[in-house]
GROMACS .gro file of C-alpha atoms in nm:
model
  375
    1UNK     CA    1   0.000   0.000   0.000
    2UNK     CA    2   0.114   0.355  -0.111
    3UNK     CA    3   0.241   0.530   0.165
    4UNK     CA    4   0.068   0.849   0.292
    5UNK     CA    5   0.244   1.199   0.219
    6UNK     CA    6   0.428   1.306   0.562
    7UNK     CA    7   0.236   1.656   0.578
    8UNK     CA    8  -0.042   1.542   0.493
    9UNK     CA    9  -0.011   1.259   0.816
   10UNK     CA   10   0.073   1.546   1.050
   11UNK     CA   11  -0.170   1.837   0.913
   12UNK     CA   12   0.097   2.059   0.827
   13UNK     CA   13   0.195   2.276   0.539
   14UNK     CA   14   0.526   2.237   0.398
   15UNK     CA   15   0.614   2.565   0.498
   16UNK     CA   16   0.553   2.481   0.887
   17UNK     CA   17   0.852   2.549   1.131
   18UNK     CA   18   1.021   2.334   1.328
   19UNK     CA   19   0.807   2.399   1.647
   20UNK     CA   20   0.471   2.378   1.456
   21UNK     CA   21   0.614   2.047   1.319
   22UNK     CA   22   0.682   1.877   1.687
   23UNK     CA   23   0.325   2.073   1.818
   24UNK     CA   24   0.138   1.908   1.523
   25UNK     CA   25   0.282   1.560   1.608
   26UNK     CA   26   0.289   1.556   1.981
   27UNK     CA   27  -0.101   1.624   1.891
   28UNK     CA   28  -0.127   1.339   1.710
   29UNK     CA   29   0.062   1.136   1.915
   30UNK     CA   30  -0.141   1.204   2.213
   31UNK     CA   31  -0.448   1.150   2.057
   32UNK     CA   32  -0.359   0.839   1.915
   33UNK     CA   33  -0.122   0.663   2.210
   34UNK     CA   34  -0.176   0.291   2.273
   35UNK     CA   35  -0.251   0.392   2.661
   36UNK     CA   36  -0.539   0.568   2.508
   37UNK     CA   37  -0.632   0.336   2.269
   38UNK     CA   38  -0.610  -0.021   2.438
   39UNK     CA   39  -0.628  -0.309   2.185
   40UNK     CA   40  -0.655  -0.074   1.896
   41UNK     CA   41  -0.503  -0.165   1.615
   42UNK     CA   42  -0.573   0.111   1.429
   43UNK     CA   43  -0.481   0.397   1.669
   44UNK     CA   44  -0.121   0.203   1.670
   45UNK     CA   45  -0.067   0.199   1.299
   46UNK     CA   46  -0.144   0.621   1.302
   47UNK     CA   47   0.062   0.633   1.591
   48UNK     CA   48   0.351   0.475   1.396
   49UNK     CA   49   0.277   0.667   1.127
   50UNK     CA   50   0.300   1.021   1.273
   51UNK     CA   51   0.624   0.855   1.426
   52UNK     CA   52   0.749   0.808   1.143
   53UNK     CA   53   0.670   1.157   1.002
   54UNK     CA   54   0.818   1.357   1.229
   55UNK     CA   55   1.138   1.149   1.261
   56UNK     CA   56   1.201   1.260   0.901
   57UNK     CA   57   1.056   1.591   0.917
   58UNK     CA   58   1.222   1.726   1.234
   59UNK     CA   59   1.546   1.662   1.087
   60UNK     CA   60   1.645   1.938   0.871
   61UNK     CA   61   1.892   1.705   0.622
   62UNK     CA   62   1.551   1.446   0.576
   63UNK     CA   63   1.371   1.661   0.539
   64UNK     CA   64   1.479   1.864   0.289
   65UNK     CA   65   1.567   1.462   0.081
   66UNK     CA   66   1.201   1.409   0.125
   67UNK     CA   67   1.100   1.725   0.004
   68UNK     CA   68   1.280   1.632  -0.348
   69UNK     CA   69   1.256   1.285  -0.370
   70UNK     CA   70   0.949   1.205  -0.146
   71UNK     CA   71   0.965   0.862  -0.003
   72UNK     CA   72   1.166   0.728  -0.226
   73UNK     CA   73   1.475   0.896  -0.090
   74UNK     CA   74   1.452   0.650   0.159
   75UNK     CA   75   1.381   0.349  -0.040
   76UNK     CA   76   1.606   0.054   0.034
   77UNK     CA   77   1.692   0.198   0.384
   78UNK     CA   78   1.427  -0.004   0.613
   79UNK     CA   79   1.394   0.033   0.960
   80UNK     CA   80   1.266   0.318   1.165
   81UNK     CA   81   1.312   0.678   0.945
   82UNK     CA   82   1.350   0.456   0.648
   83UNK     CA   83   1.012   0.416   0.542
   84UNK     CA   84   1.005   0.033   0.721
   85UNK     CA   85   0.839  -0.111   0.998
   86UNK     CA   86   0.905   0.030   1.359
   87UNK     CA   87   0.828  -0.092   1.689
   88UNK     CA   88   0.734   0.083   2.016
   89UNK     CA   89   1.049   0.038   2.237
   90UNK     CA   90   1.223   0.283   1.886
   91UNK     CA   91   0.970   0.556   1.908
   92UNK     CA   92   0.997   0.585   2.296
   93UNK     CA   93   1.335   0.608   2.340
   94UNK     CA   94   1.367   0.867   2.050
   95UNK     CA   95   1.051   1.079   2.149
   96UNK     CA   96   0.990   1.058   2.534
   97UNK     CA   97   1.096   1.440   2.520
   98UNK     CA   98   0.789   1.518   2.319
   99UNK     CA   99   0.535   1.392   2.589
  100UNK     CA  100   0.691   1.614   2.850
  101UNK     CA  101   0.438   1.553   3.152
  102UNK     CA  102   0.164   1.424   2.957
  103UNK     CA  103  -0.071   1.197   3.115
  104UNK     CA  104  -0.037   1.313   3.464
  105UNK     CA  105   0.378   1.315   3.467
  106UNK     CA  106   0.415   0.957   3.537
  107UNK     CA  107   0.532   0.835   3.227
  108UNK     CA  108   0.329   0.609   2.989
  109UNK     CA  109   0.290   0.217   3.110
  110UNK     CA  110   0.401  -0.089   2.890
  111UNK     CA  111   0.607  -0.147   2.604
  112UNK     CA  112   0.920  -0.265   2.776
  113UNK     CA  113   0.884  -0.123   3.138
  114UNK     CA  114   0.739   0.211   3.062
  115UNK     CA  115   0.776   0.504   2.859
  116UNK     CA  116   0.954   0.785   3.041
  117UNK     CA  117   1.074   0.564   3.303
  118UNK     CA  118   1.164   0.233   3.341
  119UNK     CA  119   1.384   0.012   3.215
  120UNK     CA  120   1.497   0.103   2.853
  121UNK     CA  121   1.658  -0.105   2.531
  122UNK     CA  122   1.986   0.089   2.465
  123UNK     CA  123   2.062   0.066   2.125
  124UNK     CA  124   2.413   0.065   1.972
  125UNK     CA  125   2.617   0.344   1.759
  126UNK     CA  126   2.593   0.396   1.375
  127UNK     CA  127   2.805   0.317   1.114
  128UNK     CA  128   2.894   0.507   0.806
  129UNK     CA  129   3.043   0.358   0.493
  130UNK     CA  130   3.061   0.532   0.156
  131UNK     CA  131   2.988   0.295  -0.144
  132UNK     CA  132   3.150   0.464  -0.511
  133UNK     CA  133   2.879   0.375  -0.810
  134UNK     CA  134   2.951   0.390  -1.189
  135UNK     CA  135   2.694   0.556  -1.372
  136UNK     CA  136   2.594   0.250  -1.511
  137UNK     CA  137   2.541   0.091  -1.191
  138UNK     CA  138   2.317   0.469  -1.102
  139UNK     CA  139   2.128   0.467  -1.403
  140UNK     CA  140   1.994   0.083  -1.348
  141UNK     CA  141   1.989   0.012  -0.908
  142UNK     CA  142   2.235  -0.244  -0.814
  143UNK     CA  143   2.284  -0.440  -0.504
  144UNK     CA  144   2.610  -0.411  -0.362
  145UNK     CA  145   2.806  -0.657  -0.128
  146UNK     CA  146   2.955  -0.451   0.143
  147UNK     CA  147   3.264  -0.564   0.401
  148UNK     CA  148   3.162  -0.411   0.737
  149UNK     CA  149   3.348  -0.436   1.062
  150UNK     CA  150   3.113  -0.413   1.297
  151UNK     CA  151   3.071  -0.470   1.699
  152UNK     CA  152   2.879  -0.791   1.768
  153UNK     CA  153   2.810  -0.950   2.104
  154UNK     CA  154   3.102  -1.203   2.218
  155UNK     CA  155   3.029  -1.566   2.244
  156UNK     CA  156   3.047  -1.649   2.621
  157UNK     CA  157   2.934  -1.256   2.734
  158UNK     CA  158   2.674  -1.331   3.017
  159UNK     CA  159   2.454  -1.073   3.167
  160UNK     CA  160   2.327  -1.020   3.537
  161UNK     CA  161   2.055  -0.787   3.691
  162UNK     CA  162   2.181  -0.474   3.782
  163UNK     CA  163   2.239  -0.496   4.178
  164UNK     CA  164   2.170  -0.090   4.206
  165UNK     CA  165   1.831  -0.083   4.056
  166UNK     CA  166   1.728  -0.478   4.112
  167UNK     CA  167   1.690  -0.484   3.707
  168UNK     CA  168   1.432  -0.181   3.730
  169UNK     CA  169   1.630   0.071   3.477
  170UNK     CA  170   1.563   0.373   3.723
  171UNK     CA  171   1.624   0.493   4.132
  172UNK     CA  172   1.351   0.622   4.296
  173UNK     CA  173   1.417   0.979   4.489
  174UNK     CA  174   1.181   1.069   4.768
  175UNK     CA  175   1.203   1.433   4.856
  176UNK     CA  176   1.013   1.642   5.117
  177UNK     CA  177   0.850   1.960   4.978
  178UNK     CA  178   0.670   2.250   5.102
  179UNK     CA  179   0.351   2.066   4.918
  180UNK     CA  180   0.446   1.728   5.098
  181UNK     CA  181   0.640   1.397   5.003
  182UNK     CA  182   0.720   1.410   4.603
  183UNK     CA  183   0.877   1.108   4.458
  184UNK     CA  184   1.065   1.075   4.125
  185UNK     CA  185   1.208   0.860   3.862
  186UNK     CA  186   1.506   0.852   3.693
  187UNK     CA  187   1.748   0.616   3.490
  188UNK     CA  188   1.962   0.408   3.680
  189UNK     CA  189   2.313   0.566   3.693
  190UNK     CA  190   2.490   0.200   3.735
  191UNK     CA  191   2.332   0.034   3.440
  192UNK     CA  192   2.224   0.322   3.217
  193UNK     CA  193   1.886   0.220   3.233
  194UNK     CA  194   1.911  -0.112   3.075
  195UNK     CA  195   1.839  -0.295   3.407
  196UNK     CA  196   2.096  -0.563   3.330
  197UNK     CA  197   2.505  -0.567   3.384
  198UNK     CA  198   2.824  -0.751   3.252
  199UNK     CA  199   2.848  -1.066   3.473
  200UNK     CA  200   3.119  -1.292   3.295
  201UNK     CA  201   3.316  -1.132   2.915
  202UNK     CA  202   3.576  -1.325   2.689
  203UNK     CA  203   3.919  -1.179   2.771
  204UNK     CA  204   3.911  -1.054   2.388
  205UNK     CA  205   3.610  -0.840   2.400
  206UNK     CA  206   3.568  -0.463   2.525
  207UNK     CA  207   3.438  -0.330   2.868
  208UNK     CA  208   3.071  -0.393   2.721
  209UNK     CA  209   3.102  -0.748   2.592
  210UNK     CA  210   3.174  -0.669   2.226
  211UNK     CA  211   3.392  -0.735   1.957
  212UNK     CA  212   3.481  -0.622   1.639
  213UNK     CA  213   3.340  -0.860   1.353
  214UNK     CA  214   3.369  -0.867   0.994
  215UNK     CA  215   3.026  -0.892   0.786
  216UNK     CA  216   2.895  -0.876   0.420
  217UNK     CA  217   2.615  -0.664   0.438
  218UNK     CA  218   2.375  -0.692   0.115
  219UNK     CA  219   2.252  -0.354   0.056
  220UNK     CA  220   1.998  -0.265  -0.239
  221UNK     CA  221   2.038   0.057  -0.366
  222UNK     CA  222   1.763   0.190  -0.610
  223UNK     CA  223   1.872   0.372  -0.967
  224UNK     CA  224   1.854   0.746  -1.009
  225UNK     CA  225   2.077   0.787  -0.656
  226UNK     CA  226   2.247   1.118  -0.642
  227UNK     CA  227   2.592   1.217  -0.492
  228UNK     CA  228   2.588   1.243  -0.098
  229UNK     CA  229   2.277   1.065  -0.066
  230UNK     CA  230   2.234   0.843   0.259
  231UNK     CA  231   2.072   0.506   0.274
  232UNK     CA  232   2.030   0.318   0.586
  233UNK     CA  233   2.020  -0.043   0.664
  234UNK     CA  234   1.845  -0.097   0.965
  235UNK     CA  235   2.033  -0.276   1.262
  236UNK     CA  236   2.311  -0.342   1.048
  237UNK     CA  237   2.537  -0.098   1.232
  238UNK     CA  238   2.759  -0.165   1.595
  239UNK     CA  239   2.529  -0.443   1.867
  240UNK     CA  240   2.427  -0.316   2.207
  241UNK     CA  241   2.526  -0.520   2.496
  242UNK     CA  242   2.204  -0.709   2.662
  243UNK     CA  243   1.909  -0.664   2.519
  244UNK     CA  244   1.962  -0.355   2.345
  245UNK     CA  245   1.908  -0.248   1.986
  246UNK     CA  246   2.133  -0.290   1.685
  247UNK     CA  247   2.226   0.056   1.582
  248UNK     CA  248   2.220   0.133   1.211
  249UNK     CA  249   2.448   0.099   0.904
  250UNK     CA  250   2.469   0.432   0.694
  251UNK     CA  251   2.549   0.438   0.346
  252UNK     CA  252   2.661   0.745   0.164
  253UNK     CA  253   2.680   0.756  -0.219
  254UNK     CA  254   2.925   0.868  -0.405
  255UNK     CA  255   2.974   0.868  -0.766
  256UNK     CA  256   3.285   0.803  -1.015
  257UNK     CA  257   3.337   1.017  -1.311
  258UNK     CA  258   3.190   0.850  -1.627
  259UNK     CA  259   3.462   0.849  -1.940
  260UNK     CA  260   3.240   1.039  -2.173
  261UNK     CA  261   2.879   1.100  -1.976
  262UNK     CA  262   2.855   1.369  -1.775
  263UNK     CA  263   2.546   1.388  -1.500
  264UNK     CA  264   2.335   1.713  -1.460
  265UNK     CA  265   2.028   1.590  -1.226
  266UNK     CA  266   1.833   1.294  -1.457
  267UNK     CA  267   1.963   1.447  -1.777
  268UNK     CA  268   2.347   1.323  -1.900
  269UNK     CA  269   2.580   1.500  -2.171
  270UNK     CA  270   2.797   1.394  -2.411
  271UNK     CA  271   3.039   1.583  -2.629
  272UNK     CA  272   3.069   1.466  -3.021
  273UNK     CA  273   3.348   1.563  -3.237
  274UNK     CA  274   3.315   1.530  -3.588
  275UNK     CA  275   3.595   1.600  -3.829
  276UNK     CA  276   3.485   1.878  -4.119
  277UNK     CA  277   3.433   1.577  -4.388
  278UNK     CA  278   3.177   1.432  -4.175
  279UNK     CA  279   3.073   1.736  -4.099
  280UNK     CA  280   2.958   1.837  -4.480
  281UNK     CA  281   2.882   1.476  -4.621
  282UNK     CA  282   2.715   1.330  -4.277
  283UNK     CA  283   2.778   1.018  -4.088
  284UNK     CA  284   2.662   0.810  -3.869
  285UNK     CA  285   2.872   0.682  -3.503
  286UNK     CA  286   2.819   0.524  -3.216
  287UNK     CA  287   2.807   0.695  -2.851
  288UNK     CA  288   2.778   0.582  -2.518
  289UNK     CA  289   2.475   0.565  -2.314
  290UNK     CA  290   2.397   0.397  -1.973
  291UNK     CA  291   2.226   0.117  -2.098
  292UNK     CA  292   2.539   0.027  -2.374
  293UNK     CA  293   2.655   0.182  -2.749
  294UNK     CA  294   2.367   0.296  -2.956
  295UNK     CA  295   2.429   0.440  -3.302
  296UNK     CA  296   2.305   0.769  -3.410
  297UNK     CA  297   2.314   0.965  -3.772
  298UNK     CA  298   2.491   1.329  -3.824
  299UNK     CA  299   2.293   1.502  -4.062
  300UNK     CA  300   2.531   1.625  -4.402
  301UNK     CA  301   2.577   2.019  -4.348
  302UNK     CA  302   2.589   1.992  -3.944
  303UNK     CA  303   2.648   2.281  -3.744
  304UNK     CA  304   2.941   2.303  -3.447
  305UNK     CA  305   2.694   2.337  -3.122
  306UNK     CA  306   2.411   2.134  -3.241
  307UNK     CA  307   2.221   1.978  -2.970
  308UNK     CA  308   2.088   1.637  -3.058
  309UNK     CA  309   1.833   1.517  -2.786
  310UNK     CA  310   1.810   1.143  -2.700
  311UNK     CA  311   1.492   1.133  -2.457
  312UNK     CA  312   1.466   0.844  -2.218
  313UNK     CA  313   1.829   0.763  -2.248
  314UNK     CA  314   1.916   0.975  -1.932
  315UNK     CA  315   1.904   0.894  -1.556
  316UNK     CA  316   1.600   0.727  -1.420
  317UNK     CA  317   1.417   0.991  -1.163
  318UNK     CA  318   1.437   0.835  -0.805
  319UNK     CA  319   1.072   0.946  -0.798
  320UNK     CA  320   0.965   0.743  -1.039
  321UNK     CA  321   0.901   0.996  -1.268
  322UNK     CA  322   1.072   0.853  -1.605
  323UNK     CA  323   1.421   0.925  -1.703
  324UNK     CA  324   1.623   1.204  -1.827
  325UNK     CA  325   1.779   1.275  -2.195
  326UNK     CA  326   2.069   1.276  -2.355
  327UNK     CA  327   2.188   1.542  -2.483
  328UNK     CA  328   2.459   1.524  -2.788
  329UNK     CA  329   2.644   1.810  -2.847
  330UNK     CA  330   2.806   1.809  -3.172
  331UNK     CA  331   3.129   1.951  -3.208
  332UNK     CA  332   3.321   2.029  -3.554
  333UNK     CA  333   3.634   1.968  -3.533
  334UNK     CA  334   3.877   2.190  -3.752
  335UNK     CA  335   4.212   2.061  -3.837
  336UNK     CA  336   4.507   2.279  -3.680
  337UNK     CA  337   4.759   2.156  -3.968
  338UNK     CA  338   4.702   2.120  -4.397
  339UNK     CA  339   4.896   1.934  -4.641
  340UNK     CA  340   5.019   2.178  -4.961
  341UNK     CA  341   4.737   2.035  -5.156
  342UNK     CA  342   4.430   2.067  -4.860
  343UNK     CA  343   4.566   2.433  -4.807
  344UNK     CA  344   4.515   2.522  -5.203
  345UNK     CA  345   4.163   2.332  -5.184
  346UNK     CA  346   4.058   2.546  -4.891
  347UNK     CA  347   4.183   2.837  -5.052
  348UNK     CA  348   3.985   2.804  -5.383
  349UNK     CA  349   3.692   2.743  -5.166
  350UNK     CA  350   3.738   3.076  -4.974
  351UNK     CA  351   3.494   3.253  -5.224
  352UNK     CA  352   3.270   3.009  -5.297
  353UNK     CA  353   2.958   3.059  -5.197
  354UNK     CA  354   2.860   2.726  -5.050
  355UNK     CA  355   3.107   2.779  -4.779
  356UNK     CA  356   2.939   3.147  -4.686
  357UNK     CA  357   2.848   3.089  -4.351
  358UNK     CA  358   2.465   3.178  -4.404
  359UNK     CA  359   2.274   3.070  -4.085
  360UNK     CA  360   1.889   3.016  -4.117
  361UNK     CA  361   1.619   3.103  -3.847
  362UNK     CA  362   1.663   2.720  -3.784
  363UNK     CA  363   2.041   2.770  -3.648
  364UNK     CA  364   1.971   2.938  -3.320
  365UNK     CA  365   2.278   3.117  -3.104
  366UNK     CA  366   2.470   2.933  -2.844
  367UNK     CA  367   2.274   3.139  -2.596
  368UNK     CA  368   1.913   2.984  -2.723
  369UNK     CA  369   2.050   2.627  -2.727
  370UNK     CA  370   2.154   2.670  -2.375
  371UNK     CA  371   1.783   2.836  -2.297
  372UNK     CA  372   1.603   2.514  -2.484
  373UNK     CA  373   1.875   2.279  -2.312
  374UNK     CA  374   1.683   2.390  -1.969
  375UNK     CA  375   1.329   2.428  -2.089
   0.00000   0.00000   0.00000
């Protein structure tokens, strides 16, 4: 099923700031919380949802990815903020701050001991990895094997309840106020929260219980990717000791530098040279495109700055919205050095009138060509 545009989830313009963006979803978020909405099914999936929108929308650099590319900027990425599948214990621990006191103060019940309190999952770190493309492998998606060395629980790594908060997650305070006894919760300073501590490591893993491990990591990226771009790969990044989360492998596109193709957005140029024969009796030659060679004809009596388009046989947009041209640009080449006998054939040709340059409405200026090229 098609997902639902962001805005339109959270009931905001486009051109809503950053503190109309959290009001709109804490709205919707309250309205729509499972402590609300016991046994609802449908109240979760919109509470997911408007999750989901403002994890992309509050951040300025995801925002501004969905706003060109909609969702599929994130295709590929799964996972929470990658237009996958989310649980509860991810949108607690990434929006507690948005529910300030709601619901009288104490924190919202279930889902993994409570949400703001309570034992919490910790999840682990990211991990970045840049991936170079070909514009052949841009133009057409590819799925790329990738080497990461990544931190994985070590075999033998045993966990025990944390003795400082009896596998709670938080310490209770009791203070005495001027309104009477006020109690409150916070994370456990020994265990972080988590509830649980090292009991027994392998001599060859870190202060947490982790290791460094080598993994192949299949990662699907769609065609019509653009330079910088960031893909994610949910839980594919450093472990968490216990029961935490995976954190998340980030993958950054870069692009090498095509032989004869140059990008601009979905559209791709290529510079032709023709020698001055071809130029006056035609030709035909064959060019590079994404896809392989095709062969295209040079019309006899060619002008140096012709623009021949090639539609479709661009970049595919990572919208979805077809592909880009190709734009030829035919240049005539003019020899820099003339046999005796090529000199004295130029030189009777000086007056002749076929070779009076005598452009037609049809040969527009450099300037025009460069004004259609955008149009």
């Amino acid at each position: 099923m098609a997902k639902r545009d962001y805005y339109e989830i959270l009931k905001v313009d486009k051109s809503a700031s950053a503190a109309e963006i959290k009001k709109a979803y804490r709205k919707m978020a309250l309205k729509y919380h499972p402590d609300k909405n016991p046994d609802d099914k449908d109240a979760e999936a919109k509470f997911k949802e408007a999750a989901e929108a403002y994890e992309v929308l509050s951040n300025a650099d995801k925002k501004a990815r969905y706003d060109q590319f909609g969702h599929q900027a994130f295709d590929g990425a799964g996972g929470f903020g990658g237009g996958g599948s989310m649980n509860m214990d991810d949108i607690f621990s990434q929006f507690g701050d948005i529910f300030g006191g709601a619901f009288g103060g104490g924190g919202f019940s279930g889902f993994g001991g409570g949400f703001g309190g309570g034992q919490r999952r910790v999840k682990g770190s990211n991990l970045r990895i840049r991936v170079s493309l070909s514009l052949e492998e841009v133009a057409n998606g590819v799925e790329k094997k990738i080497k990461v060395k990544r931190k994985v629980q070590a075999p033998g790594t045993t966990y025990k309840t944390c003795e400082t908060c009896n596998g709670a997650g938080q310490v209770t305070r009791v203070t005495n106020t001027i309104l009477g006894r006020m109690q409150t919760a916070s994370a456990c300073p020994t265990c972080g929260g988590a509830g649980q501590s090292i009991d027994k490591k392998p001599s060859d893993s870190d202060a947490q219980g982790l290791k460094v491990q080598e993994e192949t990591v299949s990662v699907k990226i769609p065609a019509g990717v653009v330079e910088g771009m960031q893909l994610k790969v949910t839980g594919k990044g450093n472990e968490a000791p216990g029961q935490g989360i995976s954190g998340d492998l980030l993958v950054v596109i870069e692009e090498k530098e095509h032989e004869t193709l140059k990008r601009e957005g979905d559209n791709l140029h290529h510079d032709l040279y023709v020698s001055l024969p071809d130029a006056v009796l035609g030709t035909s030659t064959e060019i590079d495109t994404v896809t392989g060679k095709v062969r295209i004809k040079v019309e006899a009596g060619v002008q140096s700055g012709k623009i021949l388009r090639l539609r479709g046989k661009g970049i595919p947009s990572i919208n979805g919205y077809g592909s880009g041209d190709l734009l030829v640009h035919v240049n005539v080449w003019t020899p820099k050095t003339l046999s005796k006998e090529q000199k004295e054939f130029f030189e009777n040709m000086r007056n002749d009138e076929h070779f009076d340059p005598k452009p037609e409405s049809s040969d527009k200026s450099f300037f025009e060509k460069v004004k259609d090229m955008f149009s």
